[in-house]
């Protein structure tokens, strides 16, 4: 049975991601739910808990592209195409970053990494499919907390490149 999400309007949450959104004056909604540590997928759990289509819920992944950490934001319903990510940032090879390094660099824990409010600003690529939706959901900076916003606002705030980096 899906968990009932709690909904807050702009300004709630108190994570670096929501603080960044509030500071930027961007419209957003925070959705919180009780995270189940036994669930096999953070992103799918979020989509189920919020009752939102998995193609509108995006996961934040940190990859190593030619020795430089890069953020990839892709729908939870699919996977990251590492070769497409490398191409999108002008690189040759990409691999998933070490999870501990991703956590230290972003300031967030795995399953709660947000593309917003990271400790160190990293190059970011947002999957082009985000443009098909008026709003998308991304992690608000901790497990069980999502933020819903316009993909154009996310792209602007993260200085993201839009590219087809997700695979269904």
mmCIF file of C-alpha atoms in Angstrom:
data_model
loop_
_atom_site.group_PDB
_atom_site.id
_atom_site.type_symbol
_atom_site.label_atom_id
_atom_site.label_comp_id
_atom_site.label_asym_id
_atom_site.label_seq_id
_atom_site.Cartn_x
_atom_site.Cartn_y
_atom_site.Cartn_z
ATOM 1 C CA UNK A 1 0.000 0.000 0.000
ATOM 2 C CA UNK A 2 1.540 3.358 -0.986
ATOM 3 C CA UNK A 3 2.526 5.669 1.815
ATOM 4 C CA UNK A 4 0.649 8.932 2.037
ATOM 5 C CA UNK A 5 2.991 11.825 1.214
ATOM 6 C CA UNK A 6 2.937 14.894 3.395
ATOM 7 C CA UNK A 7 2.871 18.090 1.349
ATOM 8 C CA UNK A 8 4.328 21.472 2.214
ATOM 9 C CA UNK A 9 4.357 24.629 0.173
ATOM 10 C CA UNK A 10 7.441 26.646 -0.700
ATOM 11 C CA UNK A 11 9.994 27.146 2.015
ATOM 12 C CA UNK A 12 9.541 23.902 3.976
ATOM 13 C CA UNK A 13 12.159 21.263 4.572
ATOM 14 C CA UNK A 14 15.187 23.201 5.759
ATOM 15 C CA UNK A 15 17.800 21.346 3.672
ATOM 16 C CA UNK A 16 20.506 23.085 1.636
ATOM 17 C CA UNK A 17 18.382 22.292 -1.452
ATOM 18 C CA UNK A 18 15.234 23.979 -0.128
ATOM 19 C CA UNK A 19 17.256 26.886 1.223
ATOM 20 C CA UNK A 20 18.777 27.363 -2.261
ATOM 21 C CA UNK A 21 15.316 27.314 -3.836
ATOM 22 C CA UNK A 22 13.906 29.775 -1.301
ATOM 23 C CA UNK A 23 16.884 32.097 -1.719
ATOM 24 C CA UNK A 24 16.456 32.004 -5.508
ATOM 25 C CA UNK A 25 12.749 32.839 -5.201
ATOM 26 C CA UNK A 26 11.724 29.754 -7.186
ATOM 27 C CA UNK A 27 8.253 28.215 -6.834
ATOM 28 C CA UNK A 28 8.471 24.682 -5.464
ATOM 29 C CA UNK A 29 6.592 22.172 -3.354
ATOM 30 C CA UNK A 30 8.177 19.845 -0.812
ATOM 31 C CA UNK A 31 6.803 16.309 -0.542
ATOM 32 C CA UNK A 32 7.811 14.169 2.416
ATOM 33 C CA UNK A 33 7.118 10.520 3.127
ATOM 34 C CA UNK A 34 8.325 7.854 5.523
ATOM 35 C CA UNK A 35 11.368 6.234 3.901
ATOM 36 C CA UNK A 36 11.474 2.430 4.080
ATOM 37 C CA UNK A 37 15.116 1.269 4.343
ATOM 38 C CA UNK A 38 14.077 -2.138 2.945
ATOM 39 C CA UNK A 39 12.764 -0.676 -0.341
ATOM 40 C CA UNK A 40 15.064 -1.714 -3.223
ATOM 41 C CA UNK A 41 14.959 1.665 -5.033
ATOM 42 C CA UNK A 42 14.970 5.147 -3.490
ATOM 43 C CA UNK A 43 13.500 6.719 -6.631
ATOM 44 C CA UNK A 44 10.766 4.163 -7.213
ATOM 45 C CA UNK A 45 9.844 4.406 -3.534
ATOM 46 C CA UNK A 46 9.490 8.186 -3.895
ATOM 47 C CA UNK A 47 7.290 7.864 -6.989
ATOM 48 C CA UNK A 48 5.048 5.285 -5.277
ATOM 49 C CA UNK A 49 4.803 7.277 -2.046
ATOM 50 C CA UNK A 50 3.882 10.500 -3.848
ATOM 51 C CA UNK A 51 1.593 8.838 -6.384
ATOM 52 C CA UNK A 52 3.600 10.432 -9.204
ATOM 53 C CA UNK A 53 4.538 8.768 -12.496
ATOM 54 C CA UNK A 54 8.161 7.496 -12.354
ATOM 55 C CA UNK A 55 8.937 9.441 -15.534
ATOM 56 C CA UNK A 56 8.398 12.686 -13.547
ATOM 57 C CA UNK A 57 10.580 11.661 -10.597
ATOM 58 C CA UNK A 58 14.281 12.138 -11.291
ATOM 59 C CA UNK A 59 17.255 10.624 -9.489
ATOM 60 C CA UNK A 60 20.528 12.429 -8.966
ATOM 61 C CA UNK A 61 23.614 10.377 -9.788
ATOM 62 C CA UNK A 62 27.252 11.372 -9.515
ATOM 63 C CA UNK A 63 29.609 10.090 -12.192
ATOM 64 C CA UNK A 64 33.301 10.460 -12.952
ATOM 65 C CA UNK A 65 33.827 11.816 -16.467
ATOM 66 C CA UNK A 66 37.491 11.755 -17.454
ATOM 67 C CA UNK A 67 38.497 12.342 -13.825
ATOM 68 C CA UNK A 68 35.949 15.093 -13.078
ATOM 69 C CA UNK A 69 32.842 14.528 -10.989
ATOM 70 C CA UNK A 70 29.648 15.282 -12.885
ATOM 71 C CA UNK A 71 26.001 15.206 -11.782
ATOM 72 C CA UNK A 72 23.446 13.376 -13.929
ATOM 73 C CA UNK A 73 19.709 13.852 -13.308
ATOM 74 C CA UNK A 74 17.616 11.124 -14.962
ATOM 75 C CA UNK A 75 14.127 9.619 -14.542
ATOM 76 C CA UNK A 76 13.913 6.934 -11.865
ATOM 77 C CA UNK A 77 12.069 4.744 -14.384
ATOM 78 C CA UNK A 78 15.252 4.307 -16.429
ATOM 79 C CA UNK A 79 19.022 4.220 -16.197
ATOM 80 C CA UNK A 80 21.879 6.573 -16.934
ATOM 81 C CA UNK A 81 23.616 6.197 -20.292
ATOM 82 C CA UNK A 82 27.227 6.836 -19.244
ATOM 83 C CA UNK A 83 28.482 7.250 -22.810
ATOM 84 C CA UNK A 84 25.785 9.877 -23.513
ATOM 85 C CA UNK A 85 26.717 11.670 -20.278
ATOM 86 C CA UNK A 86 30.385 11.805 -21.282
ATOM 87 C CA UNK A 87 29.422 13.144 -24.714
ATOM 88 C CA UNK A 88 27.134 15.787 -23.168
ATOM 89 C CA UNK A 89 30.028 17.304 -21.198
ATOM 90 C CA UNK A 90 32.646 16.875 -23.933
ATOM 91 C CA UNK A 91 34.302 13.879 -22.317
ATOM 92 C CA UNK A 92 35.363 10.475 -23.542
ATOM 93 C CA UNK A 93 34.668 8.062 -20.665
ATOM 94 C CA UNK A 94 32.280 8.028 -17.746
ATOM 95 C CA UNK A 95 31.835 5.690 -14.800
ATOM 96 C CA UNK A 96 29.771 5.916 -11.654
ATOM 97 C CA UNK A 97 31.635 7.787 -8.915
ATOM 98 C CA UNK A 98 32.599 6.120 -5.668
ATOM 99 C CA UNK A 99 29.540 6.540 -3.383
ATOM 100 C CA UNK A 100 31.624 7.818 -0.444
ATOM 101 C CA UNK A 101 33.270 10.430 -2.690
ATOM 102 C CA UNK A 102 29.861 11.475 -4.053
ATOM 103 C CA UNK A 103 28.565 11.916 -0.494
ATOM 104 C CA UNK A 104 31.604 13.916 0.656
ATOM 105 C CA UNK A 105 31.577 16.146 -2.415
ATOM 106 C CA UNK A 106 27.835 16.905 -2.474
ATOM 107 C CA UNK A 107 27.252 16.972 1.283
ATOM 108 C CA UNK A 108 24.324 14.567 0.933
ATOM 109 C CA UNK A 109 23.866 10.852 1.666
ATOM 110 C CA UNK A 110 23.228 8.273 -1.046
ATOM 111 C CA UNK A 111 19.522 8.088 -1.769
ATOM 112 C CA UNK A 112 19.198 11.725 -0.732
ATOM 113 C CA UNK A 113 21.628 13.477 -3.078
ATOM 114 C CA UNK A 114 19.972 16.562 -4.504
ATOM 115 C CA UNK A 115 21.149 18.403 -7.599
ATOM 116 C CA UNK A 116 20.518 21.607 -5.605
ATOM 117 C CA UNK A 117 22.486 23.091 -2.711
ATOM 118 C CA UNK A 118 25.485 20.818 -3.051
ATOM 119 C CA UNK A 119 28.576 21.467 -0.965
ATOM 120 C CA UNK A 120 30.647 21.822 -4.138
ATOM 121 C CA UNK A 121 28.971 22.902 -7.390
ATOM 122 C CA UNK A 122 29.529 20.242 -10.025
ATOM 123 C CA UNK A 123 28.797 20.245 -13.756
ATOM 124 C CA UNK A 124 25.219 19.004 -14.140
ATOM 125 C CA UNK A 125 23.359 17.335 -16.998
ATOM 126 C CA UNK A 126 19.565 17.047 -16.879
ATOM 127 C CA UNK A 127 17.948 14.416 -19.079
ATOM 128 C CA UNK A 128 16.120 16.108 -21.947
ATOM 129 C CA UNK A 129 12.911 14.204 -21.108
ATOM 130 C CA UNK A 130 12.417 16.603 -18.186
ATOM 131 C CA UNK A 131 11.307 19.251 -20.684
ATOM 132 C CA UNK A 132 8.172 17.219 -21.467
ATOM 133 C CA UNK A 133 6.746 17.916 -17.990
ATOM 134 C CA UNK A 134 5.513 21.150 -16.379
ATOM 135 C CA UNK A 135 7.099 19.989 -13.097
ATOM 136 C CA UNK A 136 9.454 17.223 -12.030
ATOM 137 C CA UNK A 137 10.505 15.899 -8.634
ATOM 138 C CA UNK A 138 14.083 15.559 -7.404
ATOM 139 C CA UNK A 139 15.552 14.803 -4.008
ATOM 140 C CA UNK A 140 15.312 17.692 -1.572
ATOM 141 C CA UNK A 141 18.448 16.541 0.201
ATOM 142 C CA UNK A 142 17.476 13.577 2.348
ATOM 143 C CA UNK A 143 15.763 10.242 2.016
ATOM 144 C CA UNK A 144 12.000 10.652 2.218
ATOM 145 C CA UNK A 145 12.019 14.267 1.022
ATOM 146 C CA UNK A 146 11.404 15.386 -2.565
ATOM 147 C CA UNK A 147 11.036 18.791 -4.135
ATOM 148 C CA UNK A 148 8.765 19.467 -7.096
ATOM 149 C CA UNK A 149 9.700 22.312 -9.436
ATOM 150 C CA UNK A 150 9.727 23.356 -13.071
ATOM 151 C CA UNK A 151 12.529 21.654 -15.015
ATOM 152 C CA UNK A 152 13.544 25.049 -16.431
ATOM 153 C CA UNK A 153 14.087 26.331 -12.879
ATOM 154 C CA UNK A 154 16.180 23.275 -12.008
ATOM 155 C CA UNK A 155 18.268 23.718 -15.157
ATOM 156 C CA UNK A 156 18.793 27.414 -14.447
ATOM 157 C CA UNK A 157 19.746 26.966 -10.781
ATOM 158 C CA UNK A 158 22.202 24.144 -11.479
ATOM 159 C CA UNK A 159 23.465 25.645 -14.743
ATOM 160 C CA UNK A 160 22.582 22.256 -16.256
ATOM 161 C CA UNK A 161 23.029 21.110 -19.792
ATOM 162 C CA UNK A 162 19.926 19.401 -21.216
ATOM 163 C CA UNK A 163 20.805 16.229 -23.100
ATOM 164 C CA UNK A 164 19.353 12.764 -23.747
ATOM 165 C CA UNK A 165 21.335 10.878 -21.072
ATOM 166 C CA UNK A 166 18.628 8.533 -19.783
ATOM 167 C CA UNK A 167 17.697 5.106 -21.122
ATOM 168 C CA UNK A 168 14.254 3.569 -20.640
#
